[in-house]
Every structure is written in C-alpha cells, then in structure tokens.
Coordinates of C-alpha atoms in Angstrom, one line a residue:
M1 CA 123.8 81.5 142.3
C2 CA 120.5 80.3 142.5
G3 CA 119.5 76.9 144.5
F4 CA 118.1 75.1 141.5
P5 CA 119.2 72.3 139.2
G6 CA 121.6 71.3 136.1
P7 CA 119.8 71.5 132.7
T8 CA 116.8 69.3 132.6
T9 CA 113.9 67.0 130.9
A10 CA 110.7 68.3 130.3
M11 CA 107.7 66.2 130.9
A12 CA 105.3 69.1 129.9
A13 CA 102.5 69.4 132.1
A14 CA 100.1 72.3 130.8
G15 CA 98.8 74.7 133.7
G16 CA 96.1 76.1 133.8
S17 CA 95.4 78.0 129.7
H18 CA 93.6 81.0 131.5
G19 CA 95.7 81.4 134.5
G20 CA 93.7 83.9 137.0
A21 CA 93.6 84.1 140.9
N22 CA 90.7 81.1 140.3
T23 CA 92.7 78.8 138.3
P24 CA 93.6 75.5 140.3
F25 CA 97.3 74.6 140.3
P26 CA 97.3 70.2 140.1
I27 CA 100.3 69.5 142.6
Q28 CA 101.5 65.7 141.2
T29 CA 105.5 66.0 140.9
R30 CA 107.3 63.3 142.3
P31 CA 109.6 64.5 145.1
E32 CA 112.9 64.0 143.2
Q33 CA 111.3 65.7 140.1
T34 CA 113.0 69.2 139.3
R35 CA 109.7 71.7 138.9
I36 CA 109.9 74.8 136.6
S37 CA 106.8 77.0 135.9
V38 CA 106.8 79.0 133.3
S39 CA 103.8 81.6 132.5
G40 CA 103.1 83.8 129.3
F41 CA 100.5 86.3 128.8
G42 CA 96.9 86.3 127.5
P43 CA 95.7 89.7 125.5
F44 CA 95.8 93.1 125.6
R45 CA 95.1 96.4 123.9
Q46 CA 96.2 96.0 120.3
H47 CA 97.5 92.4 120.9
L48 CA 94.7 89.8 120.3
V49 CA 97.5 87.4 120.0
N50 CA 100.0 87.5 122.6
S51 CA 103.8 86.0 121.2
S52 CA 104.7 85.5 124.8
W53 CA 102.0 83.1 125.2
E54 CA 102.1 81.4 121.8
A55 CA 106.1 81.2 123.0
V56 CA 105.1 79.3 125.8
K57 CA 102.8 76.9 124.4
E58 CA 105.5 76.1 121.6
L59 CA 107.9 75.3 124.7
S60 CA 105.2 73.2 126.4
K61 CA 105.5 70.7 123.1
L62 CA 109.4 70.7 122.8
G63 CA 110.0 70.5 127.1
L64 CA 113.7 71.4 128.2
G65 CA 115.5 68.2 127.2
S66 CA 118.5 66.2 129.3
D67 CA 118.8 63.7 131.5
V68 CA 117.1 64.7 134.6
E69 CA 113.4 64.6 134.7
V70 CA 111.6 67.7 135.5
D71 CA 108.1 68.4 135.9
L72 CA 107.3 71.9 133.3
R73 CA 104.0 73.7 134.5
T74 CA 102.8 76.1 131.6
L75 CA 100.2 78.7 132.5
Q76 CA 98.4 82.1 131.0
L77 CA 98.4 84.6 133.0
P78 CA 96.1 87.4 132.2
V79 CA 97.1 91.4 132.0
D80 CA 95.4 92.1 135.4
Y81 CA 97.8 93.6 137.8
R82 CA 94.9 91.9 140.8
E83 CA 94.4 88.6 139.2
V84 CA 98.3 88.2 138.7
K85 CA 99.4 89.2 142.2
Q86 CA 97.0 86.3 143.4
A87 CA 98.6 84.1 140.5
V88 CA 102.1 84.9 141.6
I89 CA 101.0 83.3 145.2
R90 CA 99.4 80.4 144.3
I91 CA 102.2 79.6 141.9
W92 CA 104.8 80.0 144.5
E93 CA 102.4 78.3 147.7
D94 CA 101.1 75.7 145.4
L95 CA 103.3 74.6 142.7
Q96 CA 107.1 75.3 144.9
P97 CA 109.2 75.8 142.1
Q98 CA 112.8 75.8 142.3
L99 CA 112.4 78.7 139.1
T100 CA 109.2 80.4 137.5
V101 CA 110.0 82.3 134.4
H102 CA 107.6 84.6 133.2
V103 CA 107.4 85.4 129.7
G104 CA 105.8 88.9 128.5
L105 CA 105.4 90.8 125.0
D106 CA 107.3 94.1 124.6
A107 CA 106.0 95.2 121.2
A108 CA 108.8 97.2 120.4
A109 CA 111.7 94.5 120.9
K110 CA 113.9 93.3 117.9
T111 CA 115.4 90.7 120.1
I112 CA 114.4 88.4 123.4
V113 CA 115.4 90.4 126.4
L114 CA 116.3 88.8 129.7
E115 CA 115.3 91.3 132.5
Q116 CA 117.6 91.6 135.6
C117 CA 115.5 93.0 138.0
G118 CA 112.0 94.1 139.5
K119 CA 111.0 97.6 140.6
K120 CA 108.6 98.6 143.0
R121 CA 106.8 101.8 141.6
G122 CA 105.7 103.7 138.7
Y123 CA 102.7 101.3 137.9
R124 CA 100.4 103.7 136.1
D125 CA 99.4 102.7 133.1
A126 CA 96.2 100.9 133.4
D127 CA 95.5 97.3 132.9
I128 CA 92.5 95.4 130.4
R129 CA 90.7 96.1 133.4
G130 CA 91.5 99.8 133.2
F131 CA 92.7 99.4 137.0
R132 CA 96.1 101.0 138.2
P133 CA 97.9 99.7 141.4
E134 CA 97.3 102.2 144.0
H135 CA 100.1 105.0 144.1
G136 CA 101.8 102.6 141.1
A137 CA 103.3 100.4 143.9
C138 CA 103.3 96.4 143.5
L139 CA 103.9 96.0 147.5
P140 CA 104.0 99.4 150.1
D141 CA 106.7 97.8 152.2
G142 CA 108.9 96.1 149.2
P143 CA 112.4 97.2 148.5
E144 CA 112.5 99.4 145.5
V145 CA 114.4 97.0 143.5
I146 CA 114.6 93.3 143.3
A147 CA 117.4 91.4 141.3
S148 CA 117.1 87.9 140.3
C149 CA 119.9 85.6 141.5
V150 CA 120.1 84.7 137.7
N151 CA 122.8 86.6 136.2
M152 CA 121.0 87.7 133.0
A153 CA 124.2 89.5 131.5
A154 CA 126.2 86.3 131.4
V155 CA 122.8 84.0 130.5
S156 CA 122.4 86.5 127.4
R157 CA 126.1 86.2 126.5
R158 CA 126.6 82.4 126.2
V159 CA 123.2 81.7 124.6
A160 CA 122.8 81.1 121.0
V161 CA 119.7 81.2 119.2
E162 CA 120.1 81.1 115.3
G163 CA 117.5 83.7 113.9
V164 CA 117.2 85.6 117.1
A165 CA 119.7 88.3 119.2
V166 CA 119.4 87.6 123.1
A167 CA 120.3 90.9 125.2
F168 CA 119.6 92.1 128.7
S169 CA 117.4 95.0 130.2
R170 CA 117.5 96.2 133.8
D171 CA 114.8 98.2 133.3
A172 CA 111.5 95.3 132.7
G173 CA 109.2 98.6 131.7
R174 CA 106.5 98.9 134.6
Y175 CA 103.6 97.5 133.4
V176 CA 102.1 93.9 134.4
C177 CA 105.3 91.6 133.4
D178 CA 107.2 94.0 135.9
Y179 CA 104.9 93.8 138.7
T180 CA 104.5 90.4 138.0
Y181 CA 108.5 89.5 138.1
Y182 CA 108.6 91.9 141.2
L183 CA 106.0 89.9 143.3
S184 CA 107.4 87.0 141.8
L185 CA 111.1 87.7 142.9
H186 CA 109.5 88.8 146.4
H187 CA 107.4 85.6 146.8
G188 CA 110.3 83.3 145.2
N189 CA 113.6 85.2 147.5
G190 CA 114.7 85.9 143.8
C191 CA 114.5 82.7 141.9
A192 CA 112.7 84.0 139.1
A193 CA 113.4 85.2 135.9
L194 CA 111.5 87.4 132.9
I195 CA 112.0 87.1 130.1
H196 CA 110.6 89.7 127.0
V197 CA 110.4 88.7 123.9
P198 CA 109.1 90.7 120.8
P199 CA 105.5 90.0 118.5
L200 CA 105.0 87.2 115.9
S201 CA 106.5 88.0 112.4
P202 CA 107.6 86.1 109.5
W203 CA 111.2 85.8 110.3
L204 CA 110.0 85.4 114.6
P205 CA 107.4 83.0 114.4
A206 CA 106.6 81.3 117.8
S207 CA 108.3 78.2 116.9
L208 CA 111.7 80.1 117.2
L209 CA 110.6 81.5 120.4
G210 CA 109.7 78.6 122.0
K211 CA 113.1 76.7 120.7
A212 CA 114.6 80.2 122.1
L213 CA 112.9 79.9 125.4
Q214 CA 114.2 75.9 125.6
V215 CA 117.6 77.5 125.1
I216 CA 117.6 80.4 127.7
I217 CA 115.7 78.2 130.7
Q218 CA 118.6 75.1 129.9
E219 CA 121.3 77.9 130.5
M220 CA 119.6 79.0 133.3
L221 CA 119.2 75.8 134.8
E222 CA 122.8 75.5 134.2
E223 CA 123.5 78.3 137.2
G224 CA 122.5 76.4 139.6
H225 CA 123.9 72.4 139.1
I226 CA 121.9 70.8 142.4
S227 CA 119.9 67.5 142.9
P228 CA 116.2 67.6 141.9
G229 CA 114.1 68.5 144.5
T230 CA 116.3 70.5 146.8
P231 CA 114.8 73.5 148.8
I232 CA 115.9 76.9 149.0
S233 CA 116.0 78.1 152.0
N234 CA 117.8 81.7 151.5
I235 CA 119.1 83.5 148.9
A236 CA 120.9 86.4 149.8
C237 CA 121.2 89.3 147.1
L238 CA 123.6 91.7 148.8
E239 CA 123.0 95.4 148.3
E240 CA 125.6 97.1 146.4
G241 CA 124.8 100.9 145.8
V242 CA 120.9 100.8 146.2
E243 CA 119.4 102.8 149.2
G244 CA 117.3 99.7 150.9
A245 CA 116.9 98.1 147.4
L246 CA 118.7 95.2 145.9
S247 CA 121.2 96.5 143.0
C248 CA 120.8 95.0 139.7
N249 CA 123.4 96.8 138.6
K250 CA 126.1 95.2 140.2
F251 CA 124.9 92.2 142.7
L252 CA 126.5 89.4 144.8
V253 CA 123.6 86.3 145.1
R254 CA 125.3 84.0 147.7
A255 CA 122.6 81.1 147.7
V256 CA 122.0 78.6 151.0
T257 CA 120.6 75.4 150.3
E258 CA 119.9 72.3 152.6
S259 CA 119.2 69.0 151.7
Q260 CA 116.3 66.9 152.3

C-alpha cells in the first residue's frame, strides 16, 4: 500500500502550462499539505488538441474535493522523450509529491484505462522531434518492469463515473506516456500512476474526463490513509514471476513510512 493520504481537498495550483525541462516548479506548500502532481501531454501527430491535457485542465478547476488541504500541481509535458526525462526528475526532486499522476491520450481507447506497469524497453516510435531513445530503452540498468503501488484493478472496480467506463491494463503502449510512467515509477519508488483517456468527443467532453480524473484520483488516494506530509521512506514491490523485474501480474506492495 502506498504511503500517500486519503481523499483530499484541492487548492489547485496550475504548474507550468508547457512543462519541459526548463519549466520552474515554484514550491509554496506548507509542511502539513498533501502534494499531488498531475500532468497531461501536449499536441502530437494529428492530435492538435490532446484530450489528456484538456482533462487535466478541467481537474485543476474541480480540485480533488474533501476534508484535507492538498496542493494540486498540474503541468503539461511535451511528447518528447528527452524533455520528459528531465521534467520527471524535476517533479520528484522539486515538488516531492506524495503521488504523481500522469494522464495520456490513447487514440484507440473507448474507455478510461488505468495502467498498472511501466516497461523499460520497446520505445521505437519517434517523438514530436523525431527522436527515439537509444536501444529503445528508458534506463539502461533499470528493471524490465516497474509496477505502481496503486492496485489499478481494484481502483477500476471501485470507481463509478456516469457516462464513461474505467478499465485497467498491464501494457501502457511503449510510447512517450509509458516512457514517462516508467521513469516516474523509478524516481518515485512506485508512487505514480498513468491514466489513459480517449480522444474528446461529443459523448466524452473534457468536463466529463476531468470529473472522471477527480473520482479516480480520489480512489487512488483512498489506498493510503496517512497524514498529509508524511514522507515515504521506502516502497517495496515484491517480485512475482518476473526475472529481475517488478511483476505487474500479481504483485504485493509493502509501504514503509516514517513520521516527521
């Protein structure tokens, strides 16, 4: 179980609107505040309007709702392997969130999909600048698979959003979303999530996707139940049948936290 708090109230503070390695992340949170980072992606290929960023913008208006203050930081990441690599490091080092949620667009999806794992290899498609990672890998020495400490199958079963179905997956697609997720799981010791949303449509407007994000993230936070600001000292995702990797098929999570 992850060491992040239960459902929270938002004081939504939009981060850099374009993300990227040079975007500053001003820190103005009080020690007792819960810090949650939520990112969407910018345009790529034919998707001049990326539904992931539109949904995150709606979430920043809604907040996360409840009884405890949260400093909600939202930012847009470019569909650029090199830039997101730097941005993910900055998120974890500068913002130090209890949970980071990345939201990406799956052009083929009809439902919202919660991704359980990030994969190290297989990144062969070029980003918006025509770049591909060397050898198609995120981190040369990283495990093959890193699983989130959030049980996505359980969250997908519990959430209910009128007008949109929620599913879970163990394959995030090997593009910039998956690449970002793997890096975030690595730097955040498993306290990250990736949510894929469908393209915008008359029956799936940004307002509905934003509301769905609110409900899903609230449910993810329900997994934690610790006080705001409690640091995460270690999260151990135990192996289950994946040689040298964290299993995303049947994994056990043990979170060890320490009080401030």
